[in-house]
Amino acid sequence: MGTVTLGVSIAVPEPYGSQLQELRAGFGDAAAHGIPTHVTLVPPTEVAADRLPEIRAHLTEVAAAFRAFAMRLAGTGTFRPLSPVVYVRIVEGAQGCTRLQHQVRDPEGPLDRELAFPYHPHVTVAHGISEEAMDTAFTTLADYAAEWVCDGFALYEQGSDGVWRKLREYPFGAGPTGVPAQLNSPADDAAEATIRPS
């Protein structure tokens, strides 16, 4: 039947999403343009393609019961030396992200999985680049700030080219706007058409 690699995340809206993506690319992170700026809820997870309907139903149920919450980013942090990552810190909304990822990864649901590290919501701006470049990212974004209302999340699929593409948005409750748009994000229908059981 074949498998697909999925991820679930909160999109960082414009203009912040593209700003951080361009900065990440400028720091020398070659993967930057294939990864929309986001807060991870479920990291890359390989699943059988025929489980997609079950996963979508689960995410719809989680989103319907959740409510919008404020998100605010400020300053930088790093997971070094445990992991070669520099990130923008979430100073408001971390609790909402934590509750949401717990529900998405419900042990009784289709996206239950172990995490390599304890969950720590953040926005990655450099990963796996030189120490000097990560130091530059850490310093450059030390005064960075952004805020918005998070009112949904999205399901993404990683293509064979390494690029993450949005499959579907999941707005909270009866939220008016759903997931914030990001520039250069493929349309849902086009992205969804790329998934075919092999």
Tab-separated table of C-alpha atoms in Angstrom:
chain	number	residue	atom	x	y	z
A	1	MET	CA	0.000	0.000	0.000
A	2	GLY	CA	2.931	2.363	0.559
A	3	THR	CA	3.722	4.928	3.218
A	4	VAL	CA	3.796	8.695	3.550
A	5	THR	CA	5.756	10.947	5.893
A	6	LEU	CA	3.456	13.325	7.738
A	7	GLY	CA	3.861	16.171	10.187
A	8	VAL	CA	1.378	18.320	12.086
A	9	SER	CA	2.220	21.901	12.923
A	10	ILE	CA	1.052	25.442	13.611
A	11	ALA	CA	1.980	27.757	10.738
A	12	VAL	CA	3.680	31.035	11.593
A	13	PRO	CA	1.610	33.602	9.659
A	14	GLU	CA	2.781	36.280	7.257
A	15	PRO	CA	4.741	38.428	7.242
A	16	TYR	CA	6.636	36.558	9.981
A	17	GLY	CA	6.671	33.160	8.275
A	18	SER	CA	8.485	34.316	5.153
A	19	GLN	CA	10.781	36.650	7.120
A	20	LEU	CA	12.020	33.819	9.305
A	21	GLN	CA	12.257	31.405	6.377
A	22	GLU	CA	14.456	33.845	4.428
A	23	LEU	CA	16.620	34.498	7.474
A	24	ARG	CA	16.997	30.748	8.008
A	25	ALA	CA	18.132	30.356	4.402
A	26	GLY	CA	20.528	33.281	4.846
A	27	PHE	CA	22.162	31.550	7.797
A	28	GLY	CA	23.068	28.721	5.426
A	29	ASP	CA	20.341	26.207	6.278
A	30	ALA	CA	19.826	24.451	2.932
A	31	ALA	CA	16.501	22.952	4.040
A	32	ALA	CA	14.918	26.353	4.794
A	33	HIS	CA	12.883	26.771	1.590
A	34	GLY	CA	11.414	23.280	1.889
A	35	ILE	CA	10.087	23.834	5.403
A	36	PRO	CA	7.313	26.396	6.028
A	37	THR	CA	7.997	28.298	9.259
A	38	HIS	CA	6.122	26.490	12.001
A	39	VAL	CA	5.694	25.198	15.534
A	40	THR	CA	5.803	21.407	15.491
A	41	LEU	CA	2.960	19.426	17.038
A	42	VAL	CA	3.880	16.030	15.549
A	43	PRO	CA	7.399	15.602	14.129
A	44	PRO	CA	8.010	13.721	10.859
A	45	THR	CA	6.159	10.429	11.154
A	46	GLU	CA	5.929	7.640	8.583
A	47	VAL	CA	2.487	6.069	8.330
A	48	ALA	CA	0.661	3.754	5.960
A	49	ALA	CA	-1.022	5.806	3.217
A	50	ASP	CA	-4.351	4.085	3.814
A	51	ARG	CA	-4.470	5.552	7.343
A	52	LEU	CA	-4.892	9.090	6.039
A	53	PRO	CA	-8.712	9.121	6.362
A	54	GLU	CA	-8.432	8.004	9.999
A	55	ILE	CA	-5.772	10.625	10.700
A	56	ARG	CA	-7.817	13.389	9.081
A	57	ALA	CA	-10.891	12.411	11.083
A	58	HIS	CA	-8.856	12.478	14.296
A	59	LEU	CA	-7.383	15.923	13.540
A	60	THR	CA	-10.819	17.290	12.659
A	61	GLU	CA	-12.137	16.095	16.018
A	62	VAL	CA	-9.219	17.599	17.950
A	63	ALA	CA	-9.509	20.951	16.180
A	64	ALA	CA	-13.268	21.174	16.639
A	65	ALA	CA	-12.899	20.948	20.421
A	66	PHE	CA	-9.968	23.406	20.704
A	67	ARG	CA	-10.088	27.190	21.058
A	68	ALA	CA	-7.879	29.971	19.722
A	69	PHE	CA	-5.035	31.228	21.891
A	70	ALA	CA	-2.498	34.058	21.745
A	71	MET	CA	0.991	33.359	20.427
A	72	ARG	CA	3.983	35.619	21.043
A	73	LEU	CA	7.575	35.068	19.962
A	74	ALA	CA	10.519	36.884	21.519
A	75	GLY	CA	14.262	36.294	21.451
A	76	THR	CA	16.241	33.151	20.777
A	77	GLY	CA	17.176	29.869	22.418
A	78	THR	CA	19.156	26.780	21.489
A	79	PHE	CA	19.116	23.042	22.118
A	80	ARG	CA	22.889	22.810	21.743
A	81	PRO	CA	24.829	20.722	22.624
A	82	LEU	CA	22.082	18.043	22.698
A	83	SER	CA	20.728	19.003	19.286
A	84	PRO	CA	22.155	21.417	16.657
A	85	VAL	CA	19.189	23.798	16.689
A	86	VAL	CA	18.707	27.536	17.236
A	87	TYR	CA	15.127	28.710	17.644
A	88	VAL	CA	12.913	31.697	18.339
A	89	ARG	CA	11.337	31.346	21.771
A	90	ILE	CA	7.587	31.155	22.382
A	91	VAL	CA	6.963	33.414	25.365
A	92	GLU	CA	3.164	33.256	25.182
A	93	GLY	CA	1.170	30.310	23.861
A	94	ALA	CA	3.543	27.503	24.875
A	95	GLN	CA	0.936	26.020	27.185
A	96	GLY	CA	-1.642	26.005	24.388
A	97	CYS	CA	0.843	24.318	22.031
A	98	THR	CA	1.658	21.707	24.663
A	99	ARG	CA	-1.994	20.872	25.322
A	100	LEU	CA	-2.716	20.728	21.602
A	101	GLN	CA	0.171	18.411	20.740
A	102	HIS	CA	-0.841	16.117	23.591
A	103	GLN	CA	-4.339	15.808	22.131
A	104	VAL	CA	-3.042	15.331	18.583
A	105	ARG	CA	-0.687	12.585	19.808
A	106	ASP	CA	-3.373	10.976	21.986
A	107	PRO	CA	-2.200	7.435	22.869
A	108	GLU	CA	-5.583	6.146	21.698
A	109	GLY	CA	-5.338	7.958	18.363
A	110	PRO	CA	-3.614	7.276	15.026
A	111	LEU	CA	-0.701	9.676	15.641
A	112	ASP	CA	0.553	8.253	18.917
A	113	ARG	CA	4.347	8.143	18.907
A	114	GLU	CA	7.349	8.470	21.187
A	115	LEU	CA	9.358	11.690	21.063
A	116	ALA	CA	13.157	11.761	21.006
A	117	PHE	CA	13.122	14.671	23.482
A	118	PRO	CA	10.504	16.124	25.869
A	119	TYR	CA	8.115	18.402	23.984
A	120	HIS	CA	9.323	22.020	23.885
A	121	PRO	CA	7.362	24.287	21.505
A	122	HIS	CA	9.611	26.590	19.458
A	123	VAL	CA	10.220	28.001	15.975
A	124	THR	CA	13.419	26.617	14.423
A	125	VAL	CA	15.566	29.172	12.589
A	126	ALA	CA	18.746	27.113	12.141
A	127	HIS	CA	19.372	23.377	12.139
A	128	GLY	CA	22.459	21.324	11.452
A	129	ILE	CA	24.626	24.173	10.164
A	130	SER	CA	28.066	25.252	11.374
A	131	GLU	CA	28.505	26.393	14.967
A	132	GLU	CA	29.560	29.828	13.731
A	133	ALA	CA	26.413	30.155	11.594
A	134	MET	CA	24.224	29.016	14.501
A	135	ASP	CA	25.896	31.636	16.698
A	136	THR	CA	25.034	34.220	14.039
A	137	ALA	CA	21.386	33.094	13.985
A	138	PHE	CA	21.225	33.223	17.776
A	139	THR	CA	22.601	36.777	17.861
A	140	THR	CA	20.770	38.155	14.817
A	141	LEU	CA	17.332	37.198	16.160
A	142	ALA	CA	18.005	37.996	19.820
A	143	ASP	CA	15.595	40.956	19.637
A	144	TYR	CA	13.068	39.315	17.310
A	145	ALA	CA	9.389	39.665	18.252
A	146	ALA	CA	6.081	38.632	16.675
A	147	GLU	CA	2.552	37.937	17.867
A	148	TRP	CA	-0.712	36.603	16.474
A	149	VAL	CA	-3.762	34.569	17.451
A	150	CYS	CA	-3.379	30.856	16.762
A	151	ASP	CA	-6.734	29.554	15.559
A	152	GLY	CA	-5.802	26.333	13.825
A	153	PHE	CA	-3.122	23.943	12.640
A	154	ALA	CA	-2.368	21.929	9.518
A	155	LEU	CA	-1.347	18.496	8.282
A	156	TYR	CA	1.743	18.382	6.046
A	157	GLU	CA	3.359	15.702	3.890
A	158	GLN	CA	7.037	15.506	2.978
A	159	GLY	CA	7.618	14.785	-0.691
A	160	SER	CA	10.410	12.717	-2.171
A	161	ASP	CA	12.148	16.040	-2.883
A	162	GLY	CA	12.295	16.765	0.845
A	163	VAL	CA	9.777	19.621	0.598
A	164	TRP	CA	6.920	19.811	3.112
A	165	ARG	CA	3.537	20.543	1.537
A	166	LYS	CA	0.288	21.364	3.270
A	167	LEU	CA	-2.449	18.764	2.840
A	168	ARG	CA	-5.254	20.211	4.897
A	169	GLU	CA	-6.041	22.962	7.393
A	170	TYR	CA	-7.838	22.343	10.680
A	171	PRO	CA	-9.391	25.516	12.142
A	172	PHE	CA	-10.341	25.483	15.809
A	173	GLY	CA	-14.003	25.317	16.718
A	174	ALA	CA	-15.886	27.775	14.552
A	175	GLY	CA	-12.817	29.984	14.058
A	176	PRO	CA	-13.253	32.583	11.293
A	177	THR	CA	-9.881	32.352	9.544
A	178	GLY	CA	-8.366	28.910	10.016
A	179	VAL	CA	-4.634	28.434	9.475
A	180	PRO	CA	-2.705	31.575	8.509
A	181	ALA	CA	-1.551	31.664	4.900
A	182	GLN	CA	2.117	31.535	3.995
A	183	LEU	CA	3.692	32.686	0.775
A	184	ASN	CA	4.771	29.983	-1.675
A	185	SER	CA	2.557	27.405	0.032
A	186	PRO	CA	1.000	24.996	-2.497
A	187	ALA	CA	-2.777	24.884	-2.707
A	188	ASP	CA	-4.396	22.175	-0.623
A	189	ASP	CA	-5.903	20.364	-3.589
A	190	ALA	CA	-2.639	20.298	-5.520
A	191	ALA	CA	-0.703	19.052	-2.525
A	192	GLU	CA	-3.281	16.464	-1.642
A	193	ALA	CA	-3.181	15.135	-5.189
A	194	THR	CA	0.488	14.269	-4.714
A	195	ILE	CA	-0.360	11.499	-2.252
A	196	ARG	CA	-1.048	8.247	-3.998
A	197	PRO	CA	-0.674	4.789	-2.488
A	198	SER	CA	2.130	2.954	-4.275
